[in-house]
Amino acid sequence: MAELAHRLENLGTETAFAVSAAAADWKAKGNTVYPFHLGDIDLPTPANVVEAMAKAVADGHTGYCAAPGIPPLREALADDLGSRRSMTFSPSQVVVQPGGKPVITKFIQALMNPGDGVLYPNPGYPIYESQIEYFGGRALPYGYAETPTGFGIDLERIRELAPEAKLLIYNNLQNPLGCESSPEEMAEIARLAVEHDLWVLSDEAYFEMRYSGTSTSIASLPGMAERTVILHTFSKKFAMTGWRLGCAVAPDEVAAQIAKLNTNDESCTAHFVQHAGVEALRDPSGAASLLSELERRRDAAHAGLVAVPGMTCAKPESTFYICSRTSPRRCRSPVTATSGSLPRQRFTTLGCRSAPVVISDAKAPTRPSSTSVSPTPESASTRSPRGLPVSQSGSAPHDPTEGRCHWPHSRTRS
């Protein structure tokens, strides 16, 4: 039998999906499953979006469409994303994608040559590293340090590695830490990008998933618009994870190449789903109730976690992730700290029970750990909610000396 392509050895995966498959198998056997594994939402897509999709199907929008996306959606996205970022985008800069994730690989394919260095966050979304290495780049991870309000980027590491890099991946409103750059931190990252002439992927999946304050795009800073590709998705704001709808916003010359990659890959994003996206942008009112419910869950989850002796965590102002630190000097074990010791009364407002999920390694002296809360268990007789996830990849080893947070293995190889 012919051997598989050697480059597959460099292709990673998301552990969350492997866990999801195992959980689905366990659930199918009649067992109860608490779904803490995916960055998904167990809330329905707003009704007007669902109705728009059904109408588009009934109207015959089920065939191919233009690779960069249908004009009404590109126009609506250019207007909506531009106004929210105090920027001006033309529809030609917007390239519709089947979700946000394809923007990562197409950014890398369009701008990285084999051997080029790519700065990326670790801990972070595991597909960054996977795609860098799959296409022959050099993965240059930078980490985070704990701060009184959560986590801050290790800027010294970026300064050290920037001369070796061509690309920088930046995820503000971060998955899985739930942290946000200060204006000073973002400005310094932008300065370094300009100084070293770096292309930047700004992963803004959670740009509008915030409970207070206002989001800022690094693309809006001086010198950044011409070197930044923005990743946008409908998945989180409109609870449309399975619909697969997002876009890249890029300088025209890059957008044209991403559109060409669309033609070579998926041809186009589902026609009727794009019409639903137009409606979501026309009337986004349904997103407000989603965010209100997520805020309620965040508050309950945070209150439950900080009530555990030896566990501390900042309350994130955005995303739906919480990363906590557990201290074995005060917690009997990692499992006890995250399940049996969580006061059940703290979670009654969520309609859930605490679940036995191991979120840290007993061998480590201390570490920040990611956990999540699901409103109801998955069982053979219930709908399959995804809950309020906090991490896709488990625990983040921590160096208490340097105060730096990193994952030596942020992904698993297939």
Coordinates of N, CA, C and O in Angstrom, one line a residue, residues 121-124 143-146 149-153 171 173-180 314-316 318-324 368-370 390-391 394 396 405-407:
P121 N 0.3 32.8 19.7 CA 0.1 32.7 21.1 C 0.0 31.2 21.6 O -0.7 30.4 21.0
N122 N 0.6 31.0 22.7 CA 0.6 29.6 23.3 C 0.7 29.8 24.9 O 1.7 30.3 25.4
P123 N -0.5 29.5 25.6 CA -1.7 28.8 25.1 C -2.5 29.7 24.1 O -2.5 30.9 24.2
G124 N -3.1 28.9 23.2 CA -3.9 29.6 22.2 C -4.7 28.5 21.4 O -4.6 27.3 21.7
G143 N 4.1 33.5 25.0 CA 3.2 33.2 26.1 C 2.6 34.4 26.8 O 2.6 35.5 26.3
Y144 N 2.1 34.1 28.0 CA 1.4 35.1 28.8 C 1.9 35.1 30.2 O 2.4 34.0 30.7
A145 N 1.8 36.2 30.9 CA 2.1 36.3 32.3 C 0.9 36.7 33.1 O 0.1 37.5 32.6
E146 N 0.7 36.2 34.3 CA -0.4 36.5 35.1 C -0.3 37.9 35.6 O 0.8 38.4 35.9
T149 N -5.4 41.5 36.8 CA -6.7 41.4 36.1 C -6.8 40.2 35.2 O -7.8 40.2 34.4
G150 N -5.8 39.3 35.2 CA -5.9 38.2 34.3 C -4.6 37.8 33.8 O -3.7 37.2 34.5
F151 N -4.3 38.0 32.5 CA -3.1 37.7 31.8 C -2.7 38.8 30.9 O -3.5 39.5 30.3
G152 N -1.4 38.9 30.7 CA -0.8 39.8 29.8 C 0.2 39.1 28.9 O 0.8 38.1 29.3
I153 N 0.3 39.6 27.6 CA 1.2 39.0 26.7 C 2.7 39.2 27.1 O 3.1 40.2 27.6
N171 N -4.5 37.2 19.0 CA -5.8 36.9 19.4 C -6.2 37.7 20.6 O -6.0 37.2 21.8
L173 N -9.0 39.3 23.2 CA -10.2 38.6 23.7 C -9.9 37.1 23.4 O -10.5 36.5 22.6
Q174 N -9.1 36.6 24.3 CA -8.3 35.4 23.9 C -9.0 34.1 24.3 O -9.6 34.0 25.4
N175 N -8.8 33.1 23.5 CA -9.2 31.7 23.7 C -7.9 30.9 24.0 O -7.1 30.9 23.1
P176 N -7.7 30.3 25.1 CA -8.7 30.0 26.2 C -8.6 30.9 27.5 O -9.2 30.5 28.4
L177 N -7.7 31.9 27.5 CA -7.5 32.6 28.8 C -8.6 33.6 29.1 O -8.7 34.1 30.2
G178 N -9.3 34.1 28.1 CA -10.4 35.1 28.3 C -9.8 36.5 28.6 O -10.5 37.3 29.1
C179 N -8.5 36.7 28.2 CA -7.9 38.0 28.6 C -8.0 39.0 27.4 O -8.2 38.6 26.3
E180 N -7.7 40.2 27.7 CA -7.7 41.3 26.8 C -6.5 42.2 26.9 O -6.1 42.5 28.1
A314 N -9.5 35.6 37.6 CA -10.0 36.9 37.2 C -11.4 36.7 36.6 O -11.6 35.7 36.0
K315 N -12.2 37.7 36.7 CA -13.5 37.7 36.0 C -13.3 38.3 34.6 O -13.1 39.5 34.5
P316 N -13.4 37.5 33.5 CA -13.2 38.1 32.2 C -14.3 39.0 31.8 O -15.5 38.8 32.1
S318 N -14.9 39.6 28.6 CA -15.3 39.2 27.3 C -15.1 37.7 27.1 O -14.6 37.0 28.0
T319 N -15.5 37.1 26.0 CA -15.4 35.7 25.7 C -16.3 34.9 26.6 O -17.1 35.5 27.4
F320 N -16.3 33.6 26.5 CA -16.9 32.8 27.6 C -15.9 31.7 28.1 O -16.2 30.6 28.2
Y321 N -14.7 32.2 28.5 CA -13.7 31.4 29.0 C -13.2 32.0 30.4 O -13.2 33.2 30.6
I322 N -12.9 31.1 31.3 CA -12.4 31.4 32.6 C -11.2 30.5 32.8 O -11.3 29.3 32.7
C323 N -10.0 31.1 33.1 CA -8.8 30.4 33.5 C -8.5 30.6 34.9 O -8.3 31.7 35.3
S324 N -8.4 29.5 35.7 CA -8.2 29.7 37.1 C -6.9 29.0 37.6 O -6.4 28.2 36.9
P368 N -2.3 27.8 36.3 CA -3.6 28.2 36.0 C -4.3 27.1 35.2 O -3.7 26.4 34.4
S369 N -5.6 26.9 35.5 CA -6.3 25.8 34.9 C -7.6 26.3 34.3 O -8.3 27.2 34.8
S370 N -8.0 25.8 33.1 CA -9.2 26.2 32.5 C -10.3 25.2 32.8 O -10.1 24.0 32.8
V390 N -14.4 26.7 28.6 CA -13.3 27.6 29.0 C -12.0 27.2 28.4 O -11.1 27.9 28.4
S391 N -11.9 26.0 27.9 CA -10.7 25.6 27.2 C -10.9 24.4 26.3 O -11.7 23.6 26.6
G394 N -7.2 21.7 27.8 CA -6.7 21.3 29.1 C -6.0 22.4 29.9 O -6.4 23.5 29.9
A396 N -2.8 24.7 31.6 CA -1.6 25.4 31.1 C -0.5 25.3 32.2 O -0.7 25.9 33.2
C405 N 2.9 31.7 31.4 CA 2.0 30.7 31.1 C 2.2 30.1 29.7 O 2.2 30.9 28.8
H406 N 2.4 28.8 29.6 CA 2.6 28.2 28.2 C 2.2 26.8 28.2 O 2.0 26.2 29.3
W407 N 2.0 26.3 27.0 CA 1.7 24.9 26.9 C 2.8 24.3 26.0 O 2.9 24.6 24.8

